[in-house]
């Protein structure tokens, strides 16, 4: 008798769907779908095709138009697709109608991110945070789950238990949300005590878009082994390490990365991570300079920090990472058209950003370890400025006597 042993799980074949609107042109819509494809691959799916439609606003019934939905349905049936992912949040009504038409599993951007969060969560803290976010996402979508019990029409004998069951489930979920919030408050209190017990060292937090190299940089500076991978949301748990540069010790925190189109309540589930950012004395904003939309990513991170963390007034260093992967298109000398961002060289970017940030930025490659010593010097100077202001007495590891003193 032959035994069949499953040695490798097949990835789900999926298609991606987005729309082009007045506020989201075709270039940006394609960038968003590229990022959605990366999210899908991180979750274990295999994107095989992208569908885009130009609309003034999403169709309130099926998100895309009836003709485009029929085109998607035909492709799904012909190519044995088991999953369709939409780039924006879908309402319960849209989810119900799309599932009814396509007869496959439907996900939107938020549910896909939540799936990745659940897969990445390792500690009890992260698992509770993810579970809370999942229940908050599920609560307004309960009606879609109980369509088999809803009332189809009025009359005697047609009053089914659907609404009662929905209310029961709603109470169960609300109770679980309340319990999780209580658990997370207790965890937050423990984290607050831990922060108070860390002593009087200056606190530095690594922030930035997801997959820009924060954890890799953390490993370089702290000589630790924080998990780092070329996938989105490789880090969900807050990691704090003591770092010593020359004679100056300080605390360095690695935080969860941000991403565009991420609902605020999802970010707020990671309150302990955000508290580390709020309590930080210095923010190190890590940016992937090789990404074509890195300037938009900077704006998204700054906006999130301002709205959720209220950290816009904190001193900040911008670290442009992945210079080894940076590329540009050289402009033809005979081409008299204006330069686009694809034609800007790395040296031009350095001059622009160094002038804009008043020397509070640096260009490195954490992977190739380029300019890491220069980064350490910059960190030392900025941390020292905060340290000597807060602790006017000598609290360094040792006194440096080789510096000339003005008498």
Short mmCIF file of C-alpha atoms in Angstrom, two decimals, residues 70-369:
data_model
loop_
_atom_site.label_atom_id
_atom_site.label_comp_id
_atom_site.label_asym_id
_atom_site.label_seq_id
_atom_site.Cartn_x
_atom_site.Cartn_y
_atom_site.Cartn_z
CA UNK A 70 -17.68 39.07 -14.96
CA UNK A 71 -14.20 39.23 -16.52
CA UNK A 72 -12.66 38.29 -13.16
CA UNK A 73 -15.17 35.44 -12.76
CA UNK A 74 -14.28 33.97 -16.15
CA UNK A 75 -10.55 34.15 -15.37
CA UNK A 76 -11.12 32.51 -11.96
CA UNK A 77 -13.04 29.61 -13.50
CA UNK A 78 -10.61 29.08 -16.40
CA UNK A 79 -7.44 29.16 -14.28
CA UNK A 80 -8.58 27.44 -11.07
CA UNK A 81 -8.06 30.47 -8.85
CA UNK A 82 -8.99 29.92 -5.21
CA UNK A 83 -8.41 33.41 -3.77
CA UNK A 84 -9.14 36.98 -4.90
CA UNK A 85 -7.58 39.91 -2.99
CA UNK A 86 -8.85 43.47 -3.25
CA UNK A 87 -6.51 46.40 -2.61
CA UNK A 88 -8.99 48.38 -0.50
CA UNK A 89 -11.28 47.57 2.41
CA UNK A 90 -14.55 45.94 1.38
CA UNK A 91 -17.86 46.58 3.13
CA UNK A 92 -19.89 43.58 4.38
CA UNK A 93 -22.32 44.13 1.50
CA UNK A 94 -19.51 44.13 -1.09
CA UNK A 95 -17.96 40.99 0.42
CA UNK A 96 -21.27 39.16 0.34
CA UNK A 97 -22.03 40.08 -3.26
CA UNK A 98 -18.52 39.37 -4.58
CA UNK A 99 -18.36 35.97 -2.86
CA UNK A 100 -21.79 35.07 -4.21
CA UNK A 101 -20.68 35.92 -7.74
CA UNK A 102 -17.14 34.48 -7.78
CA UNK A 103 -17.67 31.49 -5.45
CA UNK A 104 -14.09 31.69 -4.11
CA UNK A 105 -12.43 33.08 -0.98
CA UNK A 106 -12.32 36.89 -0.93
CA UNK A 107 -9.89 39.01 1.10
CA UNK A 108 -9.32 42.74 1.29
CA UNK A 109 -6.08 44.52 2.17
CA UNK A 110 -6.79 44.71 5.91
CA UNK A 111 -7.77 41.04 6.28
CA UNK A 112 -4.60 40.04 4.38
CA UNK A 113 -2.42 42.14 6.70
CA UNK A 114 -4.19 40.64 9.73
CA UNK A 115 -3.41 37.15 8.41
CA UNK A 116 0.28 38.08 8.15
CA UNK A 117 0.17 39.58 11.64
CA UNK A 118 -1.32 36.34 13.01
CA UNK A 119 1.37 34.32 11.25
CA UNK A 120 4.21 36.52 12.51
CA UNK A 121 3.08 36.97 16.13
CA UNK A 122 5.33 35.01 18.50
CA UNK A 123 4.93 36.38 22.02
CA UNK A 124 1.76 36.47 24.14
CA UNK A 125 1.75 40.27 23.81
CA UNK A 126 1.82 40.24 20.01
CA UNK A 127 -0.74 37.42 19.81
CA UNK A 128 -3.17 39.33 22.04
CA UNK A 129 -2.67 42.51 19.98
CA UNK A 130 -3.35 40.64 16.73
CA UNK A 131 -6.38 38.85 18.17
CA UNK A 132 -7.85 42.17 19.31
CA UNK A 133 -7.37 43.68 15.85
CA UNK A 134 -8.98 40.60 14.25
CA UNK A 135 -12.09 40.81 16.44
CA UNK A 136 -12.41 44.55 15.85
CA UNK A 137 -12.26 43.87 12.11
CA UNK A 138 -14.73 40.96 12.33
CA UNK A 139 -17.39 42.69 14.46
CA UNK A 140 -19.05 44.85 11.75
CA UNK A 141 -18.87 41.95 9.27
CA UNK A 142 -20.85 39.40 11.27
CA UNK A 143 -23.96 39.64 9.09
CA UNK A 144 -22.02 38.21 6.14
CA UNK A 145 -21.24 35.06 8.16
CA UNK A 146 -24.85 34.25 8.95
CA UNK A 147 -26.60 34.66 5.59
CA UNK A 148 -27.88 31.07 5.75
CA UNK A 149 -30.03 31.99 8.76
CA UNK A 150 -31.29 35.40 7.72
CA UNK A 151 -34.96 36.01 6.91
CA UNK A 152 -35.55 35.71 3.19
CA UNK A 153 -39.15 36.98 3.30
CA UNK A 154 -41.90 37.78 5.78
CA UNK A 155 -44.85 35.63 6.79
CA UNK A 156 -45.76 32.87 9.21
CA UNK A 157 -43.10 30.23 9.64
CA UNK A 158 -40.35 32.38 8.12
CA UNK A 159 -39.02 33.96 11.33
CA UNK A 160 -35.66 32.19 11.55
CA UNK A 161 -33.08 32.38 14.35
CA UNK A 162 -30.61 34.35 12.23
CA UNK A 163 -30.79 37.70 13.99
CA UNK A 164 -30.72 36.05 17.44
CA UNK A 165 -27.58 34.11 16.50
CA UNK A 166 -25.92 37.25 15.14
CA UNK A 167 -26.63 39.11 18.38
CA UNK A 168 -25.26 36.17 20.39
CA UNK A 169 -22.07 36.17 18.35
CA UNK A 170 -21.81 39.94 18.66
CA UNK A 171 -21.98 39.69 22.46
CA UNK A 172 -19.35 36.91 22.46
CA UNK A 173 -16.99 39.00 20.33
CA UNK A 174 -17.59 42.14 22.42
CA UNK A 175 -16.79 40.12 25.57
CA UNK A 176 -13.57 38.83 23.97
CA UNK A 177 -12.61 42.36 22.89
CA UNK A 178 -13.18 43.58 26.46
CA UNK A 179 -11.11 40.70 27.88
CA UNK A 180 -8.27 41.31 25.41
CA UNK A 181 -8.23 45.05 26.19
CA UNK A 182 -7.98 44.20 29.91
CA UNK A 183 -5.10 41.79 29.22
CA UNK A 184 -3.30 44.36 27.07
CA UNK A 185 -3.73 47.05 29.76
CA UNK A 186 -2.00 44.70 32.20
CA UNK A 187 0.77 44.06 29.66
CA UNK A 188 1.08 47.83 29.10
CA UNK A 189 1.52 48.35 32.85
CA UNK A 190 4.24 45.69 32.90
CA UNK A 191 5.94 47.33 29.90
CA UNK A 192 5.72 50.73 31.63
CA UNK A 193 7.41 49.30 34.73
CA UNK A 194 10.10 47.78 32.48
CA UNK A 195 10.68 51.17 30.84
CA UNK A 196 11.00 52.84 34.25
CA UNK A 197 13.48 50.19 35.38
CA UNK A 198 15.77 50.78 32.41
CA UNK A 199 17.51 53.58 34.23
CA UNK A 200 18.35 57.01 32.94
CA UNK A 201 19.87 56.11 29.58
CA UNK A 202 18.79 57.97 26.44
CA UNK A 203 16.21 56.04 24.41
CA UNK A 204 16.46 55.76 20.62
CA UNK A 205 13.69 54.18 18.52
CA UNK A 206 13.99 52.80 14.99
CA UNK A 207 10.89 53.70 12.97
CA UNK A 208 10.00 53.43 9.31
CA UNK A 209 8.01 51.72 6.60
CA UNK A 210 7.85 47.94 6.68
CA UNK A 211 10.75 46.03 5.07
CA UNK A 212 13.22 48.94 4.98
CA UNK A 213 15.89 47.15 7.05
CA UNK A 214 15.22 48.27 10.64
CA UNK A 215 15.88 44.84 12.16
CA UNK A 216 19.05 44.37 10.09
CA UNK A 217 20.30 47.75 11.30
CA UNK A 218 19.33 46.82 14.86
CA UNK A 219 21.47 43.70 14.62
CA UNK A 220 24.45 45.70 13.33
CA UNK A 221 24.33 48.37 16.03
CA UNK A 222 23.49 46.14 18.99
CA UNK A 223 25.39 43.01 17.87
CA UNK A 224 22.25 40.98 18.59
CA UNK A 225 20.22 38.50 16.54
CA UNK A 226 16.80 40.07 16.04
CA UNK A 227 14.81 38.19 13.39
CA UNK A 228 15.21 39.90 10.01
CA UNK A 229 13.86 38.77 6.65
CA UNK A 230 13.12 40.28 3.23
CA UNK A 231 9.37 40.12 3.86
CA UNK A 232 6.77 42.58 5.08
CA UNK A 233 6.16 42.74 8.85
CA UNK A 234 9.05 40.44 9.78
CA UNK A 235 9.03 42.18 13.18
CA UNK A 236 5.86 42.56 15.26
CA UNK A 237 7.31 42.47 18.77
CA UNK A 238 9.14 45.42 20.26
CA UNK A 239 12.80 44.62 20.89
CA UNK A 240 14.99 46.76 23.16
CA UNK A 241 18.77 46.41 23.32
CA UNK A 242 21.52 48.29 25.13
CA UNK A 243 23.98 49.79 22.66
CA UNK A 244 27.38 51.28 23.50
CA UNK A 245 29.16 53.60 21.09
CA UNK A 246 32.56 54.70 22.34
CA UNK A 247 31.95 55.75 25.99
CA UNK A 248 28.21 56.38 25.62
CA UNK A 249 25.52 53.74 26.41
CA UNK A 250 21.92 54.13 25.23
CA UNK A 251 18.82 52.01 24.60
CA UNK A 252 17.84 51.12 21.03
CA UNK A 253 14.29 49.93 20.19
CA UNK A 254 13.16 48.10 17.07
CA UNK A 255 9.46 48.69 16.29
CA UNK A 256 6.81 47.33 13.93
CA UNK A 257 6.88 48.87 10.46
CA UNK A 258 4.11 51.05 9.05
CA UNK A 259 2.35 50.58 5.72
CA UNK A 260 -0.03 52.63 3.59
CA UNK A 261 -3.80 52.05 3.71
CA UNK A 262 -3.48 50.64 7.25
CA UNK A 263 -6.54 51.48 9.39
CA UNK A 264 -5.78 53.46 12.56
CA UNK A 265 -7.47 50.91 14.86
CA UNK A 266 -5.07 48.28 13.52
CA UNK A 267 -2.05 50.39 14.42
CA UNK A 268 -3.52 51.25 17.81
CA UNK A 269 -3.71 47.54 18.66
CA UNK A 270 0.09 47.71 18.90
CA UNK A 271 0.00 50.21 21.75
CA UNK A 272 3.10 48.87 23.52
CA UNK A 273 5.14 49.41 20.34
CA UNK A 274 3.79 52.94 19.98
CA UNK A 275 4.53 53.67 23.65
CA UNK A 276 8.18 52.90 22.94
CA UNK A 277 8.07 55.52 20.19
CA UNK A 278 6.29 58.04 22.45
CA UNK A 279 8.89 57.56 25.20
CA UNK A 280 11.87 57.75 22.84
CA UNK A 281 14.22 60.72 23.08
CA UNK A 282 15.44 60.33 19.49
CA UNK A 283 13.81 58.76 16.44
CA UNK A 284 15.87 57.09 13.72
CA UNK A 285 13.69 57.02 10.60
CA UNK A 286 14.98 54.23 8.31
CA UNK A 287 14.10 54.63 4.61
CA UNK A 288 14.56 52.26 1.65
CA UNK A 289 16.26 54.62 -0.83
CA UNK A 290 16.02 51.97 -3.58
CA UNK A 291 12.21 51.98 -3.50
CA UNK A 292 10.71 54.11 -6.31
CA UNK A 293 8.12 55.59 -3.92
CA UNK A 294 10.41 56.19 -0.93
CA UNK A 295 9.32 59.83 -0.57
CA UNK A 296 5.68 58.74 -0.22
CA UNK A 297 6.74 56.16 2.36
CA UNK A 298 8.46 58.93 4.35
CA UNK A 299 5.24 60.97 4.32
CA UNK A 300 3.16 57.95 5.43
CA UNK A 301 5.47 57.26 8.38
CA UNK A 302 5.59 60.93 9.41
CA UNK A 303 1.81 61.20 9.18
CA UNK A 304 1.31 58.03 11.25
CA UNK A 305 3.78 59.25 13.87
CA UNK A 306 1.92 62.56 14.07
CA UNK A 307 -1.60 61.11 14.22
CA UNK A 308 -1.06 58.06 16.42
CA UNK A 309 2.14 58.71 18.37
CA UNK A 310 2.09 62.52 18.56
CA UNK A 311 5.85 62.38 17.98
CA UNK A 312 6.30 65.11 15.39
CA UNK A 313 8.26 67.32 17.82
CA UNK A 314 10.92 64.71 18.63
CA UNK A 315 14.44 65.04 17.18
CA UNK A 316 14.90 62.73 14.22
CA UNK A 317 17.67 61.29 12.07
CA UNK A 318 16.82 59.92 8.62
CA UNK A 319 18.87 56.89 7.61
CA UNK A 320 18.63 56.12 3.89
CA UNK A 321 19.29 52.39 3.69
CA UNK A 322 19.92 50.01 0.74
CA UNK A 323 22.18 52.31 -1.28
CA UNK A 324 23.65 49.10 -2.73
CA UNK A 325 20.30 48.44 -4.45
CA UNK A 326 19.77 52.03 -5.67
CA UNK A 327 19.49 52.54 -9.43
CA UNK A 328 18.58 55.39 -11.77
CA UNK A 329 17.99 55.96 -15.48
CA UNK A 330 20.69 58.13 -17.02
CA UNK A 331 19.17 60.95 -19.07
CA UNK A 332 20.24 61.30 -22.69
CA UNK A 333 22.24 64.55 -23.22
CA UNK A 334 20.05 65.38 -26.23
CA UNK A 335 16.86 64.94 -24.20
CA UNK A 336 15.69 68.46 -23.31
CA UNK A 337 12.65 67.36 -21.31
CA UNK A 338 12.66 68.01 -17.53
CA UNK A 339 14.27 65.44 -15.27
CA UNK A 340 11.99 62.92 -13.56
CA UNK A 341 12.71 61.23 -10.23
CA UNK A 342 13.96 58.18 -12.16
CA UNK A 343 16.80 60.34 -13.57
CA UNK A 344 18.09 61.63 -10.21
CA UNK A 345 21.44 60.19 -9.12
CA UNK A 346 22.34 59.13 -5.60
CA UNK A 347 24.76 62.07 -5.27
CA UNK A 348 21.98 64.51 -6.17
CA UNK A 349 19.69 62.92 -3.60
CA UNK A 350 22.42 63.19 -0.97
CA UNK A 351 22.90 66.91 -1.63
CA UNK A 352 19.15 67.54 -1.56
CA UNK A 353 18.40 65.67 1.64
CA UNK A 354 21.56 66.76 3.49
CA UNK A 355 20.54 70.37 2.89
CA UNK A 356 16.90 69.73 3.81
CA UNK A 357 17.68 67.82 7.04
CA UNK A 358 20.51 70.09 8.21
CA UNK A 359 23.03 67.23 8.22
CA UNK A 360 20.64 64.97 10.22
CA UNK A 361 20.62 62.27 7.56
CA UNK A 362 23.03 59.65 6.29
CA UNK A 363 23.16 57.14 3.42
CA UNK A 364 24.12 53.54 4.28
CA UNK A 365 23.79 49.91 3.31
CA UNK A 366 23.07 47.71 6.33
CA UNK A 367 23.40 44.60 4.17
CA UNK A 368 26.85 45.54 2.80
CA UNK A 369 27.83 47.43 6.01
#
